[in-house]
Amino acid sequence: MVWVLVLNAGSSSIKYSLFKMPEEDCFLRGNLERIGERFSFIKHMLSGSGPFQKRLKIAHHREGINFIFSLLLDKEKGVLKNLKEISGVGHRVVHGGEVFRQPCIINKKRLLKIKEYSILAPLHNPPQVSVIEACLEYLKGIPQVAVFDTAFHSTLPKYAFLYGLPYELYEKFGIRKYGFHGISHQYVAEEAGRRLKRPLQDLKIITCHLGNGCSITAVKGGKSIDTSMGFTPLEGVMMGTRPGDFDPSIILFLLKKGYSIEKIDHLLNKKSGLLGLSGVSNDMRDIMRQLRRNNLRAQIACDVFVYRIQKYIGAYVGILGGLDALVFTAGIGENQKELRERICKGLNFLLKATGARVLVIHTDEEQSIARQAYALLKNEDKSK
Ligand code: AMP
């Protein structure tokens, strides 16, 4: 039996799932949330039985990992007798900078590099590093694999990833477009190829990951050639609490008006986007509810959201030189039919001209991480 454990740490959460490979059967999955807050919360699901939910107190990610391991070993809620049964762990790492272009087995040197990239993803890389460190300690001898959200976009050509800024800023600080959500974009692009029953090499696909964070990617021959998120996940289309593209002079203007850097950071990451424009919520379900009650701010938030997505899709059809499939995924992309229809209606002319299929594909980042980690472990075994 080959077990691959997948861990996906956020700033205050750890999602986990245990896969039997190579079948990719998920035996259990769960989410430990609100780590470090007064009360944390865990939802744990063992396949074939009802969910186990509990309010508890977990101070930090390390303690969280310990608790998750205890559940994996639990007689009723788990499936393992010993943690040594795990063949490998796949960790989602958000930022792999320019160095990590594919998944890798983590060693001391690579871990240091991932730590260095914390400056580029301050909310994500640090908790992911904590989880990796805990696993290296508790699961000695079991390979830990990092799967990067930026890796799928490492194929972007230089003219697509460079900003029109002095070249020295790229050389000195690595200021360039990196792109994110790569695990998801790759997963749904590959699935689109399967559904169209055509080799990925021949396809031009636009993948729209529309969740709380949103990004759009142009995929040509299975490779990402451009993507909407940039140096950080702020760039691109509008999102739940982030503005997407806007004139950077606005930041200078606000600084001159006396806004602090911290305040602007908070404003751009937590207070903008659907929430900022609507004044209602960052959650599209709430916005749609208000929209039906003719709330004008909810309407405008929705209009901006749709319009900006259409602009990106239009531009990406242009650089792809055609389109075979337009794919929607993640919370909004999968569940908001009305929004999908609005987006497509405005693009009717392009969709008709290209003959593109519109697909809704459920993204499963955990499964993709398990697949990538397993492929790497298998190769390692062969080369031994
Ligand atoms: P994600 O980040 O992928 O979890 O997506 C979160 C976004 O998806 C939020 O804006 C939700 O409103 C939206 N969403 C999630 N589930 C549903 C659903 N069943 N129906 C409509 N919208 C949903």
XYZ file of C-alpha atoms and ligand atoms in Angstrom:
407
model
C 0.000 0.000 0.000
C 1.451 3.367 -1.020
C 0.166 6.313 1.002
C 0.883 9.904 0.071
C -0.082 12.562 2.590
C -0.825 16.023 1.182
C -0.478 19.119 3.343
C -1.628 22.553 2.251
C -0.926 25.189 4.888
C -2.399 28.690 4.839
C -1.689 31.523 7.261
C -4.108 30.115 9.868
C -5.117 26.759 8.446
C -3.846 23.336 7.376
C -5.727 21.298 4.794
C -4.705 17.659 4.716
C -5.585 14.562 2.740
C -4.325 11.028 2.521
C -4.200 9.355 -0.890
C -3.695 5.740 -1.826
C -1.472 5.767 -4.884
C -1.279 5.270 -7.805
C -5.093 4.911 -7.757
C -5.387 8.484 -6.409
C -8.057 7.302 -3.966
C -8.538 9.847 -1.227
C -9.181 7.924 2.024
C -9.497 10.911 4.294
C -9.329 14.655 4.154
C -9.809 17.528 6.526
C -9.237 21.147 7.329
C -7.879 22.582 10.550
C -8.816 26.264 10.666
C -8.292 29.313 12.836
C -4.909 28.178 14.128
C -3.613 30.660 16.708
C -7.031 32.133 17.414
C -9.015 31.761 20.645
C -10.717 28.684 19.237
C -9.594 26.552 16.352
C -11.874 24.274 14.393
C -11.325 20.961 12.674
C -13.468 19.201 10.101
C -12.227 15.709 9.375
C -13.750 13.286 6.906
C -12.905 9.617 6.598
C -14.314 8.291 3.360
C -17.416 6.213 3.956
C -18.255 7.782 7.318
C -19.767 11.060 8.487
C -17.663 14.148 9.216
C -15.987 14.623 12.581
C -16.020 18.255 13.715
C -14.528 19.742 16.818
C -13.722 23.084 18.397
C -10.306 22.958 20.002
C -7.301 25.102 20.779
C -4.279 24.904 18.503
C -1.623 27.545 19.109
C 0.546 27.109 16.010
C 1.032 25.040 12.857
C 3.427 22.638 14.572
C 0.825 21.755 17.155
C -1.693 21.470 14.319
C 0.438 18.885 12.536
C 0.722 16.865 15.733
C -3.039 16.834 16.087
C -3.568 15.842 12.449
C -1.100 12.954 12.881
C -3.032 11.772 15.936
C -6.182 11.648 13.769
C -4.414 9.662 11.022
C -3.501 7.082 13.680
C -6.882 7.111 15.448
C -8.587 3.699 15.519
C -11.943 5.064 14.325
C -11.119 8.265 12.453
C -7.821 7.237 10.862
C -6.418 4.550 8.615
C -2.779 4.184 9.654
C -1.240 2.064 12.385
C 2.106 3.778 12.174
C 3.217 7.042 10.547
C 6.045 5.072 8.908
C 3.431 3.616 6.538
C 3.438 7.002 4.740
C 5.610 6.764 1.603
C 5.933 10.510 1.114
C 4.389 13.862 1.910
C 3.428 16.430 -0.744
C 3.515 20.020 0.499
C 1.915 22.890 -1.336
C 4.419 25.739 -1.462
C 3.081 28.979 -2.873
C 6.278 30.717 -3.962
C 9.153 28.909 -5.608
C 10.689 32.042 -7.166
C 12.852 31.480 -10.235
C 14.684 28.490 -8.780
C 11.928 25.889 -8.425
C 10.485 25.043 -11.821
C 9.177 21.622 -10.820
C 8.399 19.605 -7.692
C 11.416 18.574 -5.626
C 12.362 16.551 -2.575
C 13.113 18.948 0.245
C 16.569 19.022 1.764
C 18.201 21.619 4.020
C 19.471 23.766 1.165
C 16.135 23.808 -0.653
C 14.277 24.576 2.563
C 16.508 27.607 3.081
C 15.663 28.816 -0.421
C 11.918 28.369 0.214
C 12.401 30.397 3.411
C 14.149 33.121 1.421
C 11.096 33.416 -0.815
C 8.956 34.236 2.239
C 9.558 37.882 1.451
C 7.648 37.375 -1.816
C 4.757 35.448 -0.202
C 4.705 36.572 3.428
C 1.294 35.080 4.204
C 1.957 31.687 2.661
C 5.568 30.524 2.612
C 6.221 30.946 6.391
C 3.381 28.639 7.576
C 4.303 26.167 4.833
C 7.906 26.195 6.044
C 6.715 25.526 9.630
C 4.719 22.531 8.457
C 7.660 21.174 6.423
C 9.998 21.595 9.394
C 7.575 19.761 11.686
C 7.311 16.899 9.164
C 11.086 16.668 8.706
C 11.319 16.220 12.460
C 8.345 13.914 13.125
C 8.593 11.841 9.944
C 12.341 11.217 9.813
C 13.398 9.332 6.700
C 10.089 9.889 4.880
C 10.605 12.049 1.758
C 9.013 15.492 1.879
C 8.117 16.845 -1.567
C 7.448 20.503 -2.328
C 4.957 21.239 -5.120
C 4.999 24.897 -6.120
C 2.130 27.154 -7.131
C 4.499 29.220 -9.241
C 6.131 26.266 -11.067
C 3.514 25.850 -13.816
C 4.147 29.460 -14.842
C 7.924 29.004 -15.094
C 7.385 28.547 -18.853
C 6.319 32.176 -19.325
C 8.529 33.813 -21.936
C 10.683 36.676 -20.740
C 8.651 39.261 -22.646
C 5.582 38.094 -20.720
C 7.097 38.012 -17.247
C 9.111 41.234 -17.301
C 7.539 44.531 -16.244
C 8.433 47.748 -18.007
C 10.631 48.726 -15.055
C 14.410 49.249 -14.956
C 16.006 45.871 -15.698
C 18.193 46.181 -12.592
C 15.112 45.725 -10.393
C 14.651 42.301 -11.926
C 18.327 41.442 -11.497
C 18.656 42.851 -7.993
C 15.326 41.922 -6.388
C 13.747 39.398 -8.753
C 10.907 41.817 -9.538
C 8.943 40.094 -12.315
C 5.656 38.298 -12.868
C 5.632 34.863 -11.200
C 1.952 33.895 -11.326
C 0.073 31.715 -8.846
C -2.660 29.022 -8.591
C -0.390 27.016 -10.921
C -1.316 23.657 -9.382
C -4.967 24.351 -10.142
C -4.426 25.793 -13.660
C -2.306 22.790 -14.633
C -4.797 20.306 -13.196
C -7.823 21.727 -15.014
C -5.928 22.279 -18.282
C -4.905 18.606 -18.307
C -8.461 17.565 -17.471
C -9.762 19.769 -20.321
C -7.470 17.885 -22.726
C -8.938 14.585 -21.503
C -12.500 15.841 -21.924
C -11.822 17.108 -25.431
C -10.087 13.794 -26.177
C -7.246 15.650 -27.800
C -3.552 15.821 -26.919
C -2.717 18.809 -24.744
C 0.132 19.638 -27.154
C -2.410 20.672 -29.797
C -4.651 22.778 -27.567
C -5.119 26.457 -26.789
C -6.865 26.778 -23.439
C -7.796 29.633 -21.122
C -8.256 28.552 -17.511
C -10.190 30.837 -15.152
C -9.600 30.034 -11.485
C -12.309 32.100 -9.824
C -12.382 31.595 -6.077
C -11.745 34.066 -3.309
C -8.482 34.653 -5.140
C -8.893 34.794 -8.913
C -6.472 34.302 -11.776
C -6.620 33.562 -15.477
C -4.011 31.649 -17.473
C -3.334 31.185 -21.181
C -2.172 27.594 -21.766
C -0.666 26.683 -25.121
C 0.427 23.101 -25.806
C 0.084 22.323 -22.084
C 2.369 25.204 -21.056
C 1.437 28.426 -19.295
C 2.359 31.307 -21.611
C 0.781 34.121 -19.606
C -1.144 34.519 -16.395
C -2.955 37.363 -14.697
C -1.369 37.306 -11.246
C 2.061 38.867 -11.050
C 4.938 39.508 -8.665
C 2.363 38.836 -5.940
C -1.248 37.635 -6.063
C -2.502 41.249 -6.190
C -2.246 41.715 -9.937
C -4.816 40.662 -12.499
C -8.588 40.374 -12.350
C -10.589 41.665 -9.398
C -10.923 39.267 -6.448
C -12.772 38.877 -3.150
C -10.689 41.429 -1.245
C -7.960 42.389 -3.763
C -8.328 44.955 -6.514
C -6.433 43.318 -9.354
C -4.874 45.723 -11.868
C -4.867 49.393 -10.990
C -2.615 52.398 -11.532
C 0.332 52.057 -9.096
C 0.414 55.858 -8.709
C -2.633 55.470 -6.495
C -0.294 54.057 -3.842
C 1.990 57.110 -4.090
C -1.046 59.369 -3.951
C -2.302 57.661 -0.777
C 1.166 57.837 0.813
C 1.186 61.576 0.152
C -2.264 61.775 1.732
C -0.755 60.328 4.915
C -1.766 56.665 4.603
C 0.825 54.374 6.216
C 2.385 51.463 4.322
C 0.595 49.038 6.688
C -2.736 50.704 6.015
C -2.263 50.531 2.250
C -1.170 46.894 2.522
C -4.342 46.096 4.481
C -6.474 48.091 2.052
C -5.095 46.263 -0.984
C -5.116 42.741 0.465
C -8.157 42.764 2.719
C -10.456 45.670 1.914
C -10.609 45.972 -1.867
C -12.153 43.892 -4.643
C -15.720 42.622 -4.334
C -15.790 43.609 -0.659
C -14.458 47.109 -1.200
C -16.667 47.936 -4.155
C -19.884 46.357 -2.862
C -19.533 47.218 0.811
C -21.456 43.960 1.266
C -19.025 41.041 1.414
C -16.106 39.348 -0.274
C -18.293 36.297 -0.782
C -19.950 36.103 -4.171
C -23.006 34.347 -2.712
C -23.748 37.406 -0.530
C -23.155 39.755 -3.472
C -25.565 37.807 -5.698
C -28.193 37.834 -2.945
C -27.905 41.625 -2.635
C -27.902 42.009 -6.392
C -31.300 40.342 -6.551
C -32.493 42.934 -4.036
C -31.300 45.647 -6.444
C -28.403 46.751 -4.259
C -26.564 49.144 -6.612
C -23.137 48.674 -5.051
C -23.462 44.889 -5.356
C -24.440 45.371 -8.999
C -21.439 47.510 -9.795
C -19.070 45.102 -7.995
C -20.438 42.290 -10.092
C -20.220 44.318 -13.309
C -16.560 45.193 -12.665
C -15.782 41.562 -11.789
C -17.290 40.256 -15.042
C -15.866 43.026 -17.233
C -12.287 42.556 -16.072
C -12.455 38.805 -16.618
C -13.771 39.389 -20.136
C -10.887 41.759 -20.870
C -8.312 39.147 -19.856
C -10.012 36.395 -21.823
C -10.125 38.631 -24.907
C -6.435 39.469 -24.567
C -5.467 35.830 -24.055
C -7.413 34.641 -27.113
C -5.296 37.215 -28.952
C -1.927 35.954 -27.696
C -2.930 32.294 -28.068
C -4.002 32.961 -31.639
C -7.268 31.038 -31.152
C -9.059 29.049 -28.492
C -10.145 25.426 -28.054
C -11.485 25.552 -24.501
C -12.468 28.144 -21.931
C -12.351 26.510 -18.511
C -13.997 27.729 -15.314
C -12.946 26.396 -11.930
C -12.877 27.078 -8.131
C -15.712 28.309 -5.896
C -17.192 30.974 -8.168
C -16.127 29.399 -11.461
C -17.704 26.050 -10.588
C -20.851 27.188 -8.829
C -21.978 30.534 -10.206
C -23.691 29.602 -13.464
C -25.252 33.049 -13.806
C -21.838 34.725 -13.730
C -20.321 32.249 -16.166
C -23.161 32.965 -18.552
C -22.663 36.714 -18.232
C -18.948 36.368 -18.924
C -19.550 34.151 -21.957
C -22.419 36.233 -23.315
C -20.149 39.243 -23.704
C -17.593 37.048 -25.456
C -20.053 35.341 -27.743
C -18.391 36.692 -30.845
C -14.972 35.299 -29.828
C -16.307 31.938 -28.682
C -18.247 31.527 -31.911
C -15.366 32.624 -34.114
C -12.961 30.181 -32.457
C -15.455 27.349 -31.926
C -14.201 27.016 -28.340
C -15.878 24.721 -25.832
C -16.809 26.130 -22.426
C -16.000 23.661 -19.644
C -16.629 23.668 -15.898
C -14.025 21.544 -14.156
C -13.745 20.933 -10.440
C -10.217 21.728 -9.312
C -8.560 19.371 -6.877
C -5.244 20.854 -5.857
C -4.688 18.135 -3.268
C -5.073 15.362 -5.814
C -2.724 17.166 -8.174
C -0.108 17.511 -5.401
C -0.459 13.800 -4.575
C -0.018 12.928 -8.272
C 3.050 15.132 -8.697
C 4.656 13.983 -5.440
C 4.048 10.326 -6.297
C 5.515 10.722 -9.803
C 8.663 12.243 -8.307
C 8.990 9.546 -5.628
C 8.576 6.804 -8.219
C 11.312 8.322 -10.383
C 13.609 8.641 -7.380
C 13.058 4.966 -6.596
C 13.918 4.004 -10.162
C 17.133 6.014 -10.140
C 18.331 4.334 -6.922
P -12.779 29.272 -3.165
O -11.698 30.251 -2.834
O -12.481 28.418 -4.353
O -13.235 28.461 -1.968
O -14.074 30.143 -3.606
C -14.726 31.046 -2.762
C -15.778 31.818 -3.563
O -16.627 30.871 -4.224
C -16.690 32.705 -2.732
O -16.853 33.957 -3.382
C -18.015 31.964 -2.732
O -19.104 32.837 -2.747
C -17.990 31.188 -4.001
N -18.734 29.939 -3.833
C -18.310 28.830 -3.183
N -19.261 27.864 -3.207
C -20.317 28.367 -3.856
C -21.613 27.859 -4.220
N -22.010 26.637 -3.884
N -22.423 28.695 -4.914
C -22.039 29.908 -5.258
N -20.831 30.448 -4.959
C -19.983 29.701 -4.276
